[in-house]
Short mmCIF file of C-alpha atoms in Angstrom, two decimals:
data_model
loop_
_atom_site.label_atom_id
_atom_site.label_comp_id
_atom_site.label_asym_id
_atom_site.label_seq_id
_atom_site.Cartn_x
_atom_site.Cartn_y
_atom_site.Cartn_z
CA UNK F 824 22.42 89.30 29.81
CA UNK F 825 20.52 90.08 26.93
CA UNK F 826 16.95 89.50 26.94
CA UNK F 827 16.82 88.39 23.40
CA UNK F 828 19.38 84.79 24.14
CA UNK F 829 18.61 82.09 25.97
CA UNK F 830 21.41 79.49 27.04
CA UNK F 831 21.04 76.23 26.57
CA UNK F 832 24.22 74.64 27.96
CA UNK F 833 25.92 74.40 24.62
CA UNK F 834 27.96 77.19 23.42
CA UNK F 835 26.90 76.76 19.77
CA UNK F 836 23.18 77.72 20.99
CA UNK F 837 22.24 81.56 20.79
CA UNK F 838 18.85 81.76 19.42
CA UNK F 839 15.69 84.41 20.01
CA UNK F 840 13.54 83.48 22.83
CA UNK F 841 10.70 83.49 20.29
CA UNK F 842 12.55 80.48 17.99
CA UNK F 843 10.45 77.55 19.33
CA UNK F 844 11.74 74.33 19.57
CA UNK F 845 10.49 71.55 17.21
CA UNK F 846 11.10 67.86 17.04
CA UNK F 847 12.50 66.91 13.38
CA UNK F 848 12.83 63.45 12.00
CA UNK F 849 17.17 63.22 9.79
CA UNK F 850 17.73 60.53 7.64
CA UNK F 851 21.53 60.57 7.12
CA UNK F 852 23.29 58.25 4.60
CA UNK F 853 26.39 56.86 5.71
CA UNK F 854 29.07 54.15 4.27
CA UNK F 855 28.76 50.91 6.61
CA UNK F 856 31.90 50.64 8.56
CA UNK F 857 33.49 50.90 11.92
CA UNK F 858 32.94 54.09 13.86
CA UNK F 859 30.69 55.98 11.73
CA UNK F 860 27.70 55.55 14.07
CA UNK F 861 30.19 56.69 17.06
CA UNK F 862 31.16 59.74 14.69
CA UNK F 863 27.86 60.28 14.45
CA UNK F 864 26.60 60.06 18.56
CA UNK F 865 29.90 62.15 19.45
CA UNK F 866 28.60 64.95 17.15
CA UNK F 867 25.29 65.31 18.90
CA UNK F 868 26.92 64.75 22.90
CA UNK F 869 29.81 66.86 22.15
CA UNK F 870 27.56 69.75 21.90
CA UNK F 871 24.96 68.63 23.77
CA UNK F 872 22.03 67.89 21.41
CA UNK F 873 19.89 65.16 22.67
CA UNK F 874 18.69 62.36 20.32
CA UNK F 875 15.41 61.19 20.91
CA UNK F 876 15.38 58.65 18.43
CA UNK F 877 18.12 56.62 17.04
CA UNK F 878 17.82 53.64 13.90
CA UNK F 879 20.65 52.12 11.72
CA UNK F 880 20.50 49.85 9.24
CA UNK F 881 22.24 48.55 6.22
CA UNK F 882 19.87 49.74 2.97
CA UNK F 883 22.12 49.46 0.39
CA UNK F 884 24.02 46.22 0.26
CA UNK F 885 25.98 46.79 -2.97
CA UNK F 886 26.90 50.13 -2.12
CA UNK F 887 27.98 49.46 1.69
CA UNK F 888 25.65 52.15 2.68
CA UNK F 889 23.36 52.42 5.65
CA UNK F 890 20.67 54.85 6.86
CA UNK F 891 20.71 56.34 10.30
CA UNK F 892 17.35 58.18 11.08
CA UNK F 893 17.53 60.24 14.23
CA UNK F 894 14.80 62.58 16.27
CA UNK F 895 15.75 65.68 17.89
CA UNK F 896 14.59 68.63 19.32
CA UNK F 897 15.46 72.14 18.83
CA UNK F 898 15.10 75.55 17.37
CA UNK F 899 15.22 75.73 13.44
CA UNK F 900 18.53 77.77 13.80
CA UNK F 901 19.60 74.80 15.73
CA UNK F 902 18.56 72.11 13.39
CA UNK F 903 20.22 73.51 10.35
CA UNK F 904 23.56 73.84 12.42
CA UNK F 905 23.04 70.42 13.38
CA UNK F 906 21.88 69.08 9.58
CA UNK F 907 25.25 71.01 8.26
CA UNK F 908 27.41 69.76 11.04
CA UNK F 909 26.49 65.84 9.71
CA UNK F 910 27.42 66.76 6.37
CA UNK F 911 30.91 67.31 7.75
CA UNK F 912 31.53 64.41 8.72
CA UNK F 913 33.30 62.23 6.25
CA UNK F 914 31.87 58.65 5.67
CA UNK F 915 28.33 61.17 5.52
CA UNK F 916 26.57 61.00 1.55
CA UNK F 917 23.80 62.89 2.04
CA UNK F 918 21.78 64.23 5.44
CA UNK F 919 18.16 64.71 4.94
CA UNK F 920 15.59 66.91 7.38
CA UNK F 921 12.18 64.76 6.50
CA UNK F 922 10.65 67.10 8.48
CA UNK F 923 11.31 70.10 6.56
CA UNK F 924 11.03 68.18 3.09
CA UNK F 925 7.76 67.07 4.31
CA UNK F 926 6.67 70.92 4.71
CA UNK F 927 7.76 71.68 0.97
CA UNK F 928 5.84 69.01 -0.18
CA UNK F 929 2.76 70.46 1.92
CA UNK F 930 2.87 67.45 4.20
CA UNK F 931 2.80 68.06 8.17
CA UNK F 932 5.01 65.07 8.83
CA UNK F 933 7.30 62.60 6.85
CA UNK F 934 6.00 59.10 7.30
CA UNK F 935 7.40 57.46 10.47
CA UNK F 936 6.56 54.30 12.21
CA UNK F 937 7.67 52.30 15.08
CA UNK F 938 7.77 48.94 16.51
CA UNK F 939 7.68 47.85 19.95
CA UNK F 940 7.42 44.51 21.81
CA UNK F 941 5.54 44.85 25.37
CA UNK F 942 5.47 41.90 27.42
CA UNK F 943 2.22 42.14 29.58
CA UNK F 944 2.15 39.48 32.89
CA UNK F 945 -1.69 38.97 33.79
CA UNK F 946 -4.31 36.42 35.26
CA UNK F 947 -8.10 36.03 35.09
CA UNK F 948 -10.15 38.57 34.05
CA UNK F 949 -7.30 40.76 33.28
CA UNK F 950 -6.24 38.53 30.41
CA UNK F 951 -9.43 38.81 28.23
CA UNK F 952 -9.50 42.69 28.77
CA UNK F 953 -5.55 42.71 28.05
CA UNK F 954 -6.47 40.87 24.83
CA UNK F 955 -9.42 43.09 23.78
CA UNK F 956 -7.32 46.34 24.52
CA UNK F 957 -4.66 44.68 22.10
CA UNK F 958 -7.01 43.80 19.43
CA UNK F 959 -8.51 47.32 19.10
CA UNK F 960 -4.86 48.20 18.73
CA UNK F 961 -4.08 45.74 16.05
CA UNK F 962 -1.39 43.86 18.51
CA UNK F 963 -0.26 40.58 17.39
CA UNK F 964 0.24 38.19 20.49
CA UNK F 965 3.89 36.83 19.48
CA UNK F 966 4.47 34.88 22.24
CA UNK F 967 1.72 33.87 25.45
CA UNK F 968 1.41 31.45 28.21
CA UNK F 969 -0.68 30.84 31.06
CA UNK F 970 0.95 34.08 32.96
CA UNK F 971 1.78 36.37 30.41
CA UNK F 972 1.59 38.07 26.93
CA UNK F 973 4.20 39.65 24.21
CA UNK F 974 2.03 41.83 21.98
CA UNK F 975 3.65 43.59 18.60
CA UNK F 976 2.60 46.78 17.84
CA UNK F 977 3.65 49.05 14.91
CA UNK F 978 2.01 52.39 14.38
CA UNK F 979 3.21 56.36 15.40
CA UNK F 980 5.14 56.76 18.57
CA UNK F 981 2.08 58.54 19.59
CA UNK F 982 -0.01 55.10 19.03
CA UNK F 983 2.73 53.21 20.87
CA UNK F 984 2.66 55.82 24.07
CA UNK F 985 -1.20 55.11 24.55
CA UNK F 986 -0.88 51.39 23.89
CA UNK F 987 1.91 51.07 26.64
CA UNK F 988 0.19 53.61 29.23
CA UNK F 989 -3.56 51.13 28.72
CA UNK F 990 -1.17 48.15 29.39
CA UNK F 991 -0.08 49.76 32.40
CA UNK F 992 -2.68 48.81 34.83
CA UNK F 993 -3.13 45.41 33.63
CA UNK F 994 0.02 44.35 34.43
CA UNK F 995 2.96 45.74 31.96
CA UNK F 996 6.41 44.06 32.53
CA UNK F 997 8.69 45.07 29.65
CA UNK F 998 8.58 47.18 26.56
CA UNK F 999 11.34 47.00 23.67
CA UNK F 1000 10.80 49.62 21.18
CA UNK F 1001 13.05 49.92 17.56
CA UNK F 1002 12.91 53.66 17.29
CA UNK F 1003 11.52 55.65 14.33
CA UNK F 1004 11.91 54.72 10.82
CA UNK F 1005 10.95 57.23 8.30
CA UNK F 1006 10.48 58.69 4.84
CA UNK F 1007 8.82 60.96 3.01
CA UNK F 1008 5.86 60.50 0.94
CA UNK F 1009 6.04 60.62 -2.59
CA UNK F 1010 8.32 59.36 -5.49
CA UNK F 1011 11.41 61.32 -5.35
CA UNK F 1012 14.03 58.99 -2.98
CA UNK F 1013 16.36 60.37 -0.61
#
């Protein structure tokens, strides 16, 4: 085998061992109806892309459109197959890499937050050091009794990850997280 591929698993994958892989934030705009989400999925498991992050919602009442904003990993080469893929799909408007838009505009990263409800169970003294942890992280309780805690959080997936891995040892039941939303900065829309 060449030394210059690398398989992947999927036969649409033949990239340079020096590509490196990246995480980049789509935003693809889709009419709201049956199936187009499926569509969607199918695109990325038929050729065995992995979504990291997956968000749909209705943004455009009127219009019957909806924004799905997905994470994924891969090399650019990759991405850009992916990104033109989309735009083959029918119901599809428009398909938008935030993370590449964010580069022309001299940005690192579009804006993307998350939210996440995490259900913390604790007694005694763990309860006033579970509620000073969640205050320096700007938690709201949501719901509490004698035995237990629901905090909000919304911040960076990053700010998430360290909130959940503190709760950890003070008793962390259950986390429910929505997945990324995201745009870029600036005026110009999608």
């Amino acid at each position: 085998m060449n030394a210059h591929l690398q398989p992947t698993g999927s036969a649409y994958f033949i990239a340079k061992e020096t590509a490196a892989v990246e995480s980049h934030t789509l935003s693809v705009l889709v009419d709201n109806e049956p199936g187009v989400l499926a569509r969607v999925i199918g695109l990325f498991s038929g050729r065995g892309y992995n979504i990291e992050s997956l968000t749909v919602s209705e943004t455009e009442h009127e219009a019957h459109l909806s924004r799905i904003t997905i994470v994924t990993r891969g090399t650019p080469s990759v991405l850009e197959q992916i990104k033109a893929q989309l735009e083959r799909i029918v119901p599809v408007h428009r398909v938008l890499d935030l993370t590449v838009r964010a580069r022309e505009l001299g940005q690192e990263r579009p804006i993307e937050r998350e939210v996440a409800l995490v259900k913390v169970v604790s007694t005694g003294d763990m309860r006033a050091e579970t509620l000073r942890l969640a205050d320096a992280f700007h938690a709201k309780v949501v719901d509490a009794t004698v035995e237990h805690f629901i905090f909000e959080i919304t911040g960076k997936s990053s700010k998430i990850d360290q909130f959940v891995s503190i709760m950890k040892p003070l008793g962390l039941n259950e986390i429910c997280r929505t997945g990324i939303a995201a745009m870029n900065r600036g005026p110009q829309g999608m």
